[in-house]
XYZ file of C-alpha atoms in Angstrom:
583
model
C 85.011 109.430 159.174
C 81.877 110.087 157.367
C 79.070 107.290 159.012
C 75.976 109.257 158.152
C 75.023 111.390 154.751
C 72.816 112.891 153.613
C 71.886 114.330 150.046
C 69.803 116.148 148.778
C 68.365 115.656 144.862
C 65.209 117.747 144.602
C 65.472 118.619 141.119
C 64.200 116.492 137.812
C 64.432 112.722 137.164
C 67.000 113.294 134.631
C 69.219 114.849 137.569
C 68.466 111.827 139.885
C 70.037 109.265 137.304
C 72.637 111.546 136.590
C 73.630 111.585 140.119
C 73.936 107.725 140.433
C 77.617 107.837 139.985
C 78.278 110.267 142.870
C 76.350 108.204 145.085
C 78.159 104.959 144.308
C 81.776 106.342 144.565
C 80.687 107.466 147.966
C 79.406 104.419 148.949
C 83.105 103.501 147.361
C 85.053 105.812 149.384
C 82.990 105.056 152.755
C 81.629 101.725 152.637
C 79.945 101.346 156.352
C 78.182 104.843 155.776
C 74.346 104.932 156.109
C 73.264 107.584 153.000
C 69.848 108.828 153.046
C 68.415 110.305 149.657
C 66.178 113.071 150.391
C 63.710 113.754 147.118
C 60.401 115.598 146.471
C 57.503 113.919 146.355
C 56.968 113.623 142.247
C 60.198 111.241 142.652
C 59.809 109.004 145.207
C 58.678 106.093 143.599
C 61.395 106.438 140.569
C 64.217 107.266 143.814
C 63.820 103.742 145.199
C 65.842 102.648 141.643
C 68.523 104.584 143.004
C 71.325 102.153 143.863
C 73.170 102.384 147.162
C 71.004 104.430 149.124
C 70.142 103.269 152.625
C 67.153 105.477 153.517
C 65.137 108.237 151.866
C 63.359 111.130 152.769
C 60.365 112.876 150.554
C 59.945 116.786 150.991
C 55.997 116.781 149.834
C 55.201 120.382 148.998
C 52.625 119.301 146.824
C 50.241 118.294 149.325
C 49.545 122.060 149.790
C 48.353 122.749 146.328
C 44.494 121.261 146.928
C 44.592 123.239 149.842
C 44.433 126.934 148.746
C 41.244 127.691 150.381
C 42.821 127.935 153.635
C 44.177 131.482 153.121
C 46.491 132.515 155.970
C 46.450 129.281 157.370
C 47.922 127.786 154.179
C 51.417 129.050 155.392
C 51.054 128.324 158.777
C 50.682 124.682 157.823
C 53.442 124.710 155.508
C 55.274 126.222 158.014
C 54.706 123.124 160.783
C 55.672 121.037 157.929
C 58.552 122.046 156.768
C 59.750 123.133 160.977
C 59.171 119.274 161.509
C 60.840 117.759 158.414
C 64.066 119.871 158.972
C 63.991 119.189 162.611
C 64.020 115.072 161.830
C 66.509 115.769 160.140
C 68.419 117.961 162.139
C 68.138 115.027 165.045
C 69.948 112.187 162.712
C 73.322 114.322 163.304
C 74.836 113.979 159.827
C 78.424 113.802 159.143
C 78.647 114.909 155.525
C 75.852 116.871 153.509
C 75.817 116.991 149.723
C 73.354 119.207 148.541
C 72.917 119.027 144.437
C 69.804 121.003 144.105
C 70.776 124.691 143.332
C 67.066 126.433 144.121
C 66.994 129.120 147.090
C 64.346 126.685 149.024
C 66.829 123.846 149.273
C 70.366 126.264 150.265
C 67.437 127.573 153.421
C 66.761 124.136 154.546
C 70.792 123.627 154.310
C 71.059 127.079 156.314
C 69.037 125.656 158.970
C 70.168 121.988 159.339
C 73.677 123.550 160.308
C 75.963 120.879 158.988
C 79.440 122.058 159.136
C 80.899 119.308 156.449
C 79.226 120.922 153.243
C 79.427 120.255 149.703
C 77.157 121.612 146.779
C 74.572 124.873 147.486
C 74.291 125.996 150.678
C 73.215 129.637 152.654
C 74.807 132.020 154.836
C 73.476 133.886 157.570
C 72.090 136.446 155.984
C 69.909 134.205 153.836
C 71.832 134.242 150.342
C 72.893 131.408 148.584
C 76.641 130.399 148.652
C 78.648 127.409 146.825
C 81.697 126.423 148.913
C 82.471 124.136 146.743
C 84.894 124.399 144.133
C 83.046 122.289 141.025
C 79.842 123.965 142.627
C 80.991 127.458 141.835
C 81.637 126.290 138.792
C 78.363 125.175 138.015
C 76.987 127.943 138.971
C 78.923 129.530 136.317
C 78.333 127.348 133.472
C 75.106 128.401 132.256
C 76.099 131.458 131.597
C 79.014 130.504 129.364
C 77.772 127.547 128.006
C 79.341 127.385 124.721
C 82.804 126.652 126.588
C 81.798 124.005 128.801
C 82.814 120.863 128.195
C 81.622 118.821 131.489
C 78.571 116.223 131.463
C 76.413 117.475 134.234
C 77.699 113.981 135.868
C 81.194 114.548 135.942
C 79.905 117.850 137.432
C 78.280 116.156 140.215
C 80.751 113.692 140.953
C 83.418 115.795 141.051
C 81.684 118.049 143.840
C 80.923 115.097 145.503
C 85.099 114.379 145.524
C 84.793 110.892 144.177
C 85.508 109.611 140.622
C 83.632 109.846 137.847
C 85.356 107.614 135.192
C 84.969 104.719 137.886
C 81.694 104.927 138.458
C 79.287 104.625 135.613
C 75.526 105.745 135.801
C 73.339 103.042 136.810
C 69.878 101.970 138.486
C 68.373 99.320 140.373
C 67.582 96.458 138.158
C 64.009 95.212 138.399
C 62.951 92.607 139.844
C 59.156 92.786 140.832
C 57.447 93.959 138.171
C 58.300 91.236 135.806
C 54.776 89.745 135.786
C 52.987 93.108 134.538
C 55.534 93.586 131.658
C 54.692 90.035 130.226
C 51.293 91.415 130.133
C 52.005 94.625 128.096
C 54.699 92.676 125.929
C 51.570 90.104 125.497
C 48.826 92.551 124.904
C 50.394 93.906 122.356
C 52.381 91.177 120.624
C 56.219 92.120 121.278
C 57.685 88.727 120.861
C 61.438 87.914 121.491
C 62.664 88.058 118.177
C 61.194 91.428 117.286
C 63.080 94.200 116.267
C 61.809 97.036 118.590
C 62.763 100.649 118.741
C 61.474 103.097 121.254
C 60.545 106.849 121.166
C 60.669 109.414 123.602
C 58.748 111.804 121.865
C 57.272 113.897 124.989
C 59.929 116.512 127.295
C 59.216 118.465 130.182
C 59.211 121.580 127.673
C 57.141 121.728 124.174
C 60.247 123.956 122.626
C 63.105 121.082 122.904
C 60.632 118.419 120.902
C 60.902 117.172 117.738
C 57.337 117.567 115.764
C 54.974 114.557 115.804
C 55.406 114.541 111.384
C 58.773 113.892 112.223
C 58.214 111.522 114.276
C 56.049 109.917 112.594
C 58.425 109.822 109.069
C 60.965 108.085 110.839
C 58.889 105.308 112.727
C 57.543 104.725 109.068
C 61.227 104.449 107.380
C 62.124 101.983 110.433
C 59.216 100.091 109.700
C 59.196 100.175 106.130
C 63.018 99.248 105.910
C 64.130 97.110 108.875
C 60.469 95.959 110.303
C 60.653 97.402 113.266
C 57.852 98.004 115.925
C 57.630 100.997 117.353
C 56.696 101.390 121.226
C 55.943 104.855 122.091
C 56.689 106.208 125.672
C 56.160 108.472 127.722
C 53.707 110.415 130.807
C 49.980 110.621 130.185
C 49.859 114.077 130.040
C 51.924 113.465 126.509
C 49.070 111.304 125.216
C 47.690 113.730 122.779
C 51.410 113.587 121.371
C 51.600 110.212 121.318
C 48.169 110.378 119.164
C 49.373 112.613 117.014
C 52.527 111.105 115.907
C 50.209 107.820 115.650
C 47.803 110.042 113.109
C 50.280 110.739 111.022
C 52.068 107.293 110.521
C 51.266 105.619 107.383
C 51.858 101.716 109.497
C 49.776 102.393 112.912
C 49.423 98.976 113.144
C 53.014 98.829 114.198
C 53.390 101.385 116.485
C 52.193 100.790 120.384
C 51.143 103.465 122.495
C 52.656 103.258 125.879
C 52.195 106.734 126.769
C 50.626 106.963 130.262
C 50.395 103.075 130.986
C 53.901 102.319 132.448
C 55.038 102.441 135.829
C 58.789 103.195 136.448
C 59.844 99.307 136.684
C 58.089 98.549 133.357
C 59.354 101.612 131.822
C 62.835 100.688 132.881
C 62.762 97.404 131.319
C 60.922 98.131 128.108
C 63.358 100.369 127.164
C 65.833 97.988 127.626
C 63.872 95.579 125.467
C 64.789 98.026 122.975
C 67.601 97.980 120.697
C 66.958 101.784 120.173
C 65.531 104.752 121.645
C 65.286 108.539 120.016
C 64.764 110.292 122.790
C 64.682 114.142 122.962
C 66.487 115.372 125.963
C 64.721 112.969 128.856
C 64.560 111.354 131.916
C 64.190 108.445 129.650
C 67.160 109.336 128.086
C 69.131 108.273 130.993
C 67.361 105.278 131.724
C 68.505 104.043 128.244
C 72.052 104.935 129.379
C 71.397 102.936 132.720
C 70.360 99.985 131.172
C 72.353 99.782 128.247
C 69.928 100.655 125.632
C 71.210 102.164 122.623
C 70.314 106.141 122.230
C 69.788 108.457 119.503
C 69.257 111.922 121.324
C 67.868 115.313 119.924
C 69.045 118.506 121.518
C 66.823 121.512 120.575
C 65.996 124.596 121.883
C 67.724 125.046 125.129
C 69.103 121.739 125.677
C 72.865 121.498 125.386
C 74.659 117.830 124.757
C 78.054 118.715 126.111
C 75.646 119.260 129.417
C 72.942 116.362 129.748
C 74.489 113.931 126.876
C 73.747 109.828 128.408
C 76.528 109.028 130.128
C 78.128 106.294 128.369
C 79.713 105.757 125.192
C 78.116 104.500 121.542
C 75.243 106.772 121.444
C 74.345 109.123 118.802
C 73.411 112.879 119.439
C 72.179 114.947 116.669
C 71.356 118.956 117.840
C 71.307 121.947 115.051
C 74.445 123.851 113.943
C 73.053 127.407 114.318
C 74.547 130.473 115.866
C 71.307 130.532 118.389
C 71.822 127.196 119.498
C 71.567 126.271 122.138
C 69.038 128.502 123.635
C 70.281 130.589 126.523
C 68.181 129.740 130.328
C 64.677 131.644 130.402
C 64.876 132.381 127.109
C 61.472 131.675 124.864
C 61.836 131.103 121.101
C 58.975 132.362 119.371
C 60.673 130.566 115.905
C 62.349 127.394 117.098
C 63.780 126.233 113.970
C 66.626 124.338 115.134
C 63.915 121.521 114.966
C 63.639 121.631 111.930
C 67.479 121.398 110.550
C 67.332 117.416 112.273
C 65.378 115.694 109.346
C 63.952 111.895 109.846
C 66.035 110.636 106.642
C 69.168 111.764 108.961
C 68.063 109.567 111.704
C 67.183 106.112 109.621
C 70.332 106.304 107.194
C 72.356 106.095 110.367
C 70.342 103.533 111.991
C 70.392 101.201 109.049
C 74.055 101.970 108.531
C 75.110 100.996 112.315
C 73.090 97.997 112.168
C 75.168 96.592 109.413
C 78.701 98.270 110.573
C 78.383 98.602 114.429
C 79.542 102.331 114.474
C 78.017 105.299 113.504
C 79.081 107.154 110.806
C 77.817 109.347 107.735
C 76.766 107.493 104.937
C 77.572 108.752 101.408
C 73.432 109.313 100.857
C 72.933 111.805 104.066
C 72.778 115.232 102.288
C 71.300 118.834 104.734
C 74.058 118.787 107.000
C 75.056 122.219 106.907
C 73.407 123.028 109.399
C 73.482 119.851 112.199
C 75.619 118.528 114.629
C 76.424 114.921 114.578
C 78.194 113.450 117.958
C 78.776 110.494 119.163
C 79.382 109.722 122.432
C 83.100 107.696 123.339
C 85.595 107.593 126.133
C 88.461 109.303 125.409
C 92.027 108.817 126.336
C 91.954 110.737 129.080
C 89.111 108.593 130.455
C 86.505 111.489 130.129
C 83.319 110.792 128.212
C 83.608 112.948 125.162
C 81.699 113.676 122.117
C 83.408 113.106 118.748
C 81.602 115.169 115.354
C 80.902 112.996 113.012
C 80.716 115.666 110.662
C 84.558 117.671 110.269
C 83.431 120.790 110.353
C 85.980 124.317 110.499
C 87.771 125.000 114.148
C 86.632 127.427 116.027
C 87.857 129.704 118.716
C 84.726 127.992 121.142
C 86.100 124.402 119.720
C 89.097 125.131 121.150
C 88.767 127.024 124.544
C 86.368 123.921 125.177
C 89.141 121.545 124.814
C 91.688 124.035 126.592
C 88.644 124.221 130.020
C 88.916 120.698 130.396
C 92.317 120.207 131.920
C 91.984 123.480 132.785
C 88.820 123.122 135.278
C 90.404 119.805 136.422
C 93.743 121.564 137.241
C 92.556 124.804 139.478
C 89.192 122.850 140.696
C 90.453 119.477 141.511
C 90.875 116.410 139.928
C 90.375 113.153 141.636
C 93.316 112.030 142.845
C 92.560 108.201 143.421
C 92.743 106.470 139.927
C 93.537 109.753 138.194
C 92.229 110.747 134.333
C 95.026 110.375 132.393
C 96.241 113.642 130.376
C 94.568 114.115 126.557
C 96.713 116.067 124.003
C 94.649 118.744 122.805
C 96.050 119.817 120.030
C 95.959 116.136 118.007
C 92.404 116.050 119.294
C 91.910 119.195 117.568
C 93.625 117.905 113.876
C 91.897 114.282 114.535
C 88.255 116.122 114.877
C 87.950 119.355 112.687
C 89.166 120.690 109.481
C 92.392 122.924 111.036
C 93.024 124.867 107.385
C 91.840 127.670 108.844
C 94.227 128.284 111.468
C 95.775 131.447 109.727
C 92.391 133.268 111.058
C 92.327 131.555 114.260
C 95.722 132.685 115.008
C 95.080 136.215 115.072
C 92.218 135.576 117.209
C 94.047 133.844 119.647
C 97.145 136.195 119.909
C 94.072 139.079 120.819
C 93.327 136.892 123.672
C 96.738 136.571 124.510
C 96.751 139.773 125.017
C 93.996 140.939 127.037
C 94.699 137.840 129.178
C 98.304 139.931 129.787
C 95.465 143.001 130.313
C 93.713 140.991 133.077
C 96.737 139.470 134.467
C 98.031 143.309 135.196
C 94.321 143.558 137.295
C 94.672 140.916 138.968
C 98.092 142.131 140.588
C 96.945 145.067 140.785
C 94.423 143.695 143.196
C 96.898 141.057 144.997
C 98.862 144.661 145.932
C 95.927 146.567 147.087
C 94.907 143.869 149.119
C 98.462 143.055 150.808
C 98.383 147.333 151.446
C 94.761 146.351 153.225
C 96.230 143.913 155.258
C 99.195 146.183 156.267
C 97.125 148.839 157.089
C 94.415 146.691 159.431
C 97.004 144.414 160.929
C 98.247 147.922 163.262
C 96.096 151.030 164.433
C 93.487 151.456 162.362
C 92.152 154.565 164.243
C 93.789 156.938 162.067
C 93.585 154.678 158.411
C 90.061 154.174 157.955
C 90.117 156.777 155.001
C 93.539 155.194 153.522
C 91.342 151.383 153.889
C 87.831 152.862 151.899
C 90.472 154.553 149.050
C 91.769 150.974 148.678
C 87.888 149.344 148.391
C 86.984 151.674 146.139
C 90.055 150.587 143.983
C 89.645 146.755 144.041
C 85.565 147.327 143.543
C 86.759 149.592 140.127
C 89.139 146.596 139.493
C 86.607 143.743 139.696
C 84.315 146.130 137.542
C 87.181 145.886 134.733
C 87.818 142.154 135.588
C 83.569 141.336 134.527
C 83.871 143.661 131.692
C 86.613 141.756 130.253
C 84.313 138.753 130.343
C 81.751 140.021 129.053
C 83.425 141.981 125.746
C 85.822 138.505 124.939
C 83.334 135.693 126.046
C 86.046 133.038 125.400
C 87.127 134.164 129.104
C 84.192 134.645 130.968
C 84.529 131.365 132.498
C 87.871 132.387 134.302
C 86.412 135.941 135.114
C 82.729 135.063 136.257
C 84.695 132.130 138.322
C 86.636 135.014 140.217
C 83.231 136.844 140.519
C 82.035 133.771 142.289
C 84.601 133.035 144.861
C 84.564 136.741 146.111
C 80.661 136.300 146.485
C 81.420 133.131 148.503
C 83.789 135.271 151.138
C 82.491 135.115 154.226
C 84.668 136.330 157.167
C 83.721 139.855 158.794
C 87.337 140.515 159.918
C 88.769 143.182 157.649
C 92.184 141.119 157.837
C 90.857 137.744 156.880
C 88.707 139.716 154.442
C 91.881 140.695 152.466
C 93.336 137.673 152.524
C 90.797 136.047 151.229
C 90.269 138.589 148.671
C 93.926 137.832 147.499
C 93.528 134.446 146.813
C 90.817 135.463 144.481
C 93.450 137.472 142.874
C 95.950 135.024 142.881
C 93.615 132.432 141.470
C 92.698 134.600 138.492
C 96.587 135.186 137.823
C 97.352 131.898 137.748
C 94.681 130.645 135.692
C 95.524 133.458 133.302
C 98.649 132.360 132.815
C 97.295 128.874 132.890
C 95.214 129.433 129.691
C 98.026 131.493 127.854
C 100.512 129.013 128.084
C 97.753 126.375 126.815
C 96.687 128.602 123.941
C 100.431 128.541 122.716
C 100.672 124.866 123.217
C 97.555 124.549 120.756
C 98.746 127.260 118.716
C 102.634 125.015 118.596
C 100.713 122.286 117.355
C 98.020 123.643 115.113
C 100.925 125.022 112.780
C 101.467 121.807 111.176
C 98.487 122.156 108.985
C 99.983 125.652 107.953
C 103.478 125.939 109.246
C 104.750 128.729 106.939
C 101.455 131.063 108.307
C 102.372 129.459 111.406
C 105.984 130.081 111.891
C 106.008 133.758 112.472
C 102.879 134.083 114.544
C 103.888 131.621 117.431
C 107.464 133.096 117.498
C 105.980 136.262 118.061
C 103.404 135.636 120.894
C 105.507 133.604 123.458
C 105.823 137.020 124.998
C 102.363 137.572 125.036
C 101.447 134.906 128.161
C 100.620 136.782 131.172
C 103.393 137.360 133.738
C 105.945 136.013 131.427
């Protein structure tokens, strides 16, 4: 029995709120357990909204940044610092740690703590950073094959933390002390009961993923002009010059109210909920609007990713460009972001006004410059997963559909929740419901080449399930004599896992299944040339199955897809059941 957790959330705001539903099915699944919260220092005002956490702990690394001028003594004192925070902690004796920041500095504290029950990031003994895990591994994965993903960095979390994410929705603390000082802003500047008020996130936490302040500025105009809306502009002080900007430009300044700076993180909470609206680029305000209910109209640009950080709860409307660039890849910088520039304002106020007087979002007959956007919006699907439906029914794809095909997938070979199971989604309706299937002739022949370098990879990966049972042979008797016959064997399962990461990297549409294998063999531990093989089997065995996993679900697609085009159809599928690896 788990009676004292800790976890650890040193990452952005956004990933705090995002976390909220891994934190209350624990609190679920071990109701007398005392949880502590451990957070840096820039979030531990906002971590006290963070329902369901008995105590917290702040890791304040930023009181050593006025103190440069003490040269060598600087790490000395950071060094007493962090010694005595870790050693606290080491004295409360947790049960269960759950560690969802992925930085090197957090998996060392982990390292040294010495918790056996682990989940998330962690560190062996010779100082590199391991995921145990299963849906850890896999997020270590994911940014590197991002256009396949199709799990909200929430389900990611909650999963890992082995609790359920459809029954636990994102959520914070409501407020309760601050009402006083919001009557005062709401006074100051004349936001009465029966206004209409929309709020804008215009700010992020990098220039390249924000809309400009024109475009900003056209739309709070249009709202204005057409519905008489006020505007409330949010955001930190260091986004003021934004907010002045945007302000500049608007024809009706009168109407739009500069909040930028002068909110704490109770007020902010519940003037965004005073909203009917917020466009938000991809924020930690973002998710507040999901907490508290607030209607959301989200821009993805640059590297942010909606099948990733999306709010967590169904009705909202995503918009992110439809260009072969986006999104950006991690610690890449755009020198040209123009996927700004393909969301245009008159997008964003026809489908305001329309689902004010409908209640659903849609694309109105006037909307024309779509080519090249992406219109979600967010719903739960029948399989109880949050999803994102286009709006816009645009030509399947070979990424559309491996998406789809990684979601039961993942859930099968990392684990599902058993308690209240997801129930199962047909993917192939899914795919006729949501894009325009007439060009499945093209995607057929695409698929039957992955068919068969899956059968390529499948022949690998018993290739290395043999060498490693001839390892284990070999080591389990007198080895005095077999060292040679044991390095001739390495040498062929390190040529095979160079083969396995090629394959990923030539047909992308697997990389998720190959750099998964990659991971688990990183995560091997054990020193004992026996266990070593073992465990290097499973790794094997793993990427045979799943191989065969995604084969068979490509022909169940494929089965179903035909009925847009069975005559194209007929032939193909009756010639590619053979294809499926280890058939």
């Amino acid at each position: 029995m788990n009676k004292n957790i800790l976890i650890l959330n040193m990452t952005r705001m956004g990933d705090l709120i995002q976390s909220t539903p891994a934190i209350a099915g624990l609190r679920n699944q071990y109701p007398g357990a005392c949880i502590t919260l451990m957070v840096t220092s820039a979030f531990e005002e906002f971590s006290k909204k963070i329902p369901h956490i008995d105590k917290r702990v702040v890791f304040d690394i930023r009181q050593f940044e006025d103190r440069k001028n003490l040269n060598g003594f600087l790490w000395i004192e950071l060094y007493r610092y962090l010694e005595s925070l870790l050693n606290d902690l080491k004295a409360n004796e947790y049960d269960l740690l759950i560690n969802l920041s992925h930085s090197k500095l957090s998996a060392l504290m982990i390292s040294y703590l010495g918790i056996k029950n682990m989940r998330g990031f962690g560190c062996n003994g010779n100082g590199e950073r391991i995921t145990l895990d299963p849906w850890m591994q896999y997020f270590g994965t994911e940014p590197f094959n991002r256009m396949f993903n199709p799990f909200n960095l929430v389900e990611i979390f909650t999963r890992s933390a082995g609790v359920s994410p459809e029954d636990n929705p994102i959520r914070l603390v409501a407020n309760s002390v601050d009402s006083e000082s919001v009557r005062e802003i709401t006074s100051k500047y004349n936001i009465k009961e029966g206004d209409f008020v929309i709020g804008i996130q215009a700010g992020s936490s990098l220039e390249g993923r924000r809309w400009s302040p024109e475009a900003f500025a056209e739309l709070a105009d249009g709202l204005i002009e057409s519905l008489g809306a006020k505007i409330i502009l949010f955001g930190v002080n260091s986004e003021k010059l934004l907010a002045e900007k945007i302000i500049s430009c608007a024809q009706h300044k009168d109407s739009v109210i500069d909040l930028t700076g002068k909110t704490n993180i109770d007020q902010l909470a519940t003037l965004v909920k005073r909203c009917s609206y917020l466009v938000s680029n991809d924020t930690g305000t973002m998710h507040i609007a999901a907490a508290v209910g607030t209607t959301i109209i989200g821009l993805f640009f640059a590297h942010a990713h909606p099948f990733e950080t999306a709010p967590y709860s169904s009705g909202h409307l995503i918009f992110q460009a439809r260009i072969p660039c986006a999104p950006c890849s991690y610690g890449v910088e755009c020198n040209n972001v123009v996927c700004v520039r393909k969301v245009l304002p008159e997008h964003l106020l026809s489908m305001i006004q329309n689902h004010l007087v409908e209640g659903d979002w849609r694309i109105t007959d006037s909307m024309s410059g779509l080519e090249e956007v992406n219109i979600f919006n967010t719903y739960l699907g029948e399989d109880r997963r949050l999803r994102l439906r286009p709006l816009i029914k645009y030509s399947l794809t070979l990424n559309d559909i491996f998406r789809e095909i990684y979601t039961d997938h993942w859930l099968y070979f990392l684990g599902r929740v058993k308690v209240n199971e997801s129930t199962h989604c047909d993917i192939g309706d899914l795919l006729l419901r949501e894009y325009d299937c007439s060009n499945t002739s093209k995607l057929s022949m695409q698929i039957e080449e992955i068919l068969c370098i899956l059968r390529s990879l499948g022949k690998l990966a018993s290739k290395g399930i043999c060498n490693s049972d001839e390892i284990i042979q070999i080591c389990s008797g007198d080895m005095s004599t077999k060292i040679n016959m044991v390095k001739v064997l390495a040498d062929k399962i390190e040529k095979l896992d160079e083969k396995i990461g090629q394959i990923g990297f030539v047909h992308p549409e697997l990389k998720s299944i190959t750099d998964m294998f990659t991971k688990r063999k990183e995560n091997i531990q054990d020193n004992d040339p026996v266990q070593l093989a073992k465990d290097t089997k499973k790794c094997y065995q793993s990427l045979l199955e799943e191989g065969i996993s995604l084969g068979g679900s490509l022909i169940s697609v494929l089965k179903t897809l035909k009925s847009a085009n069975a005559d194209v159809f007929q032939a193909a599928v009756s010639s590619i059941n053979v294809e499926v690896p280890g058939r």
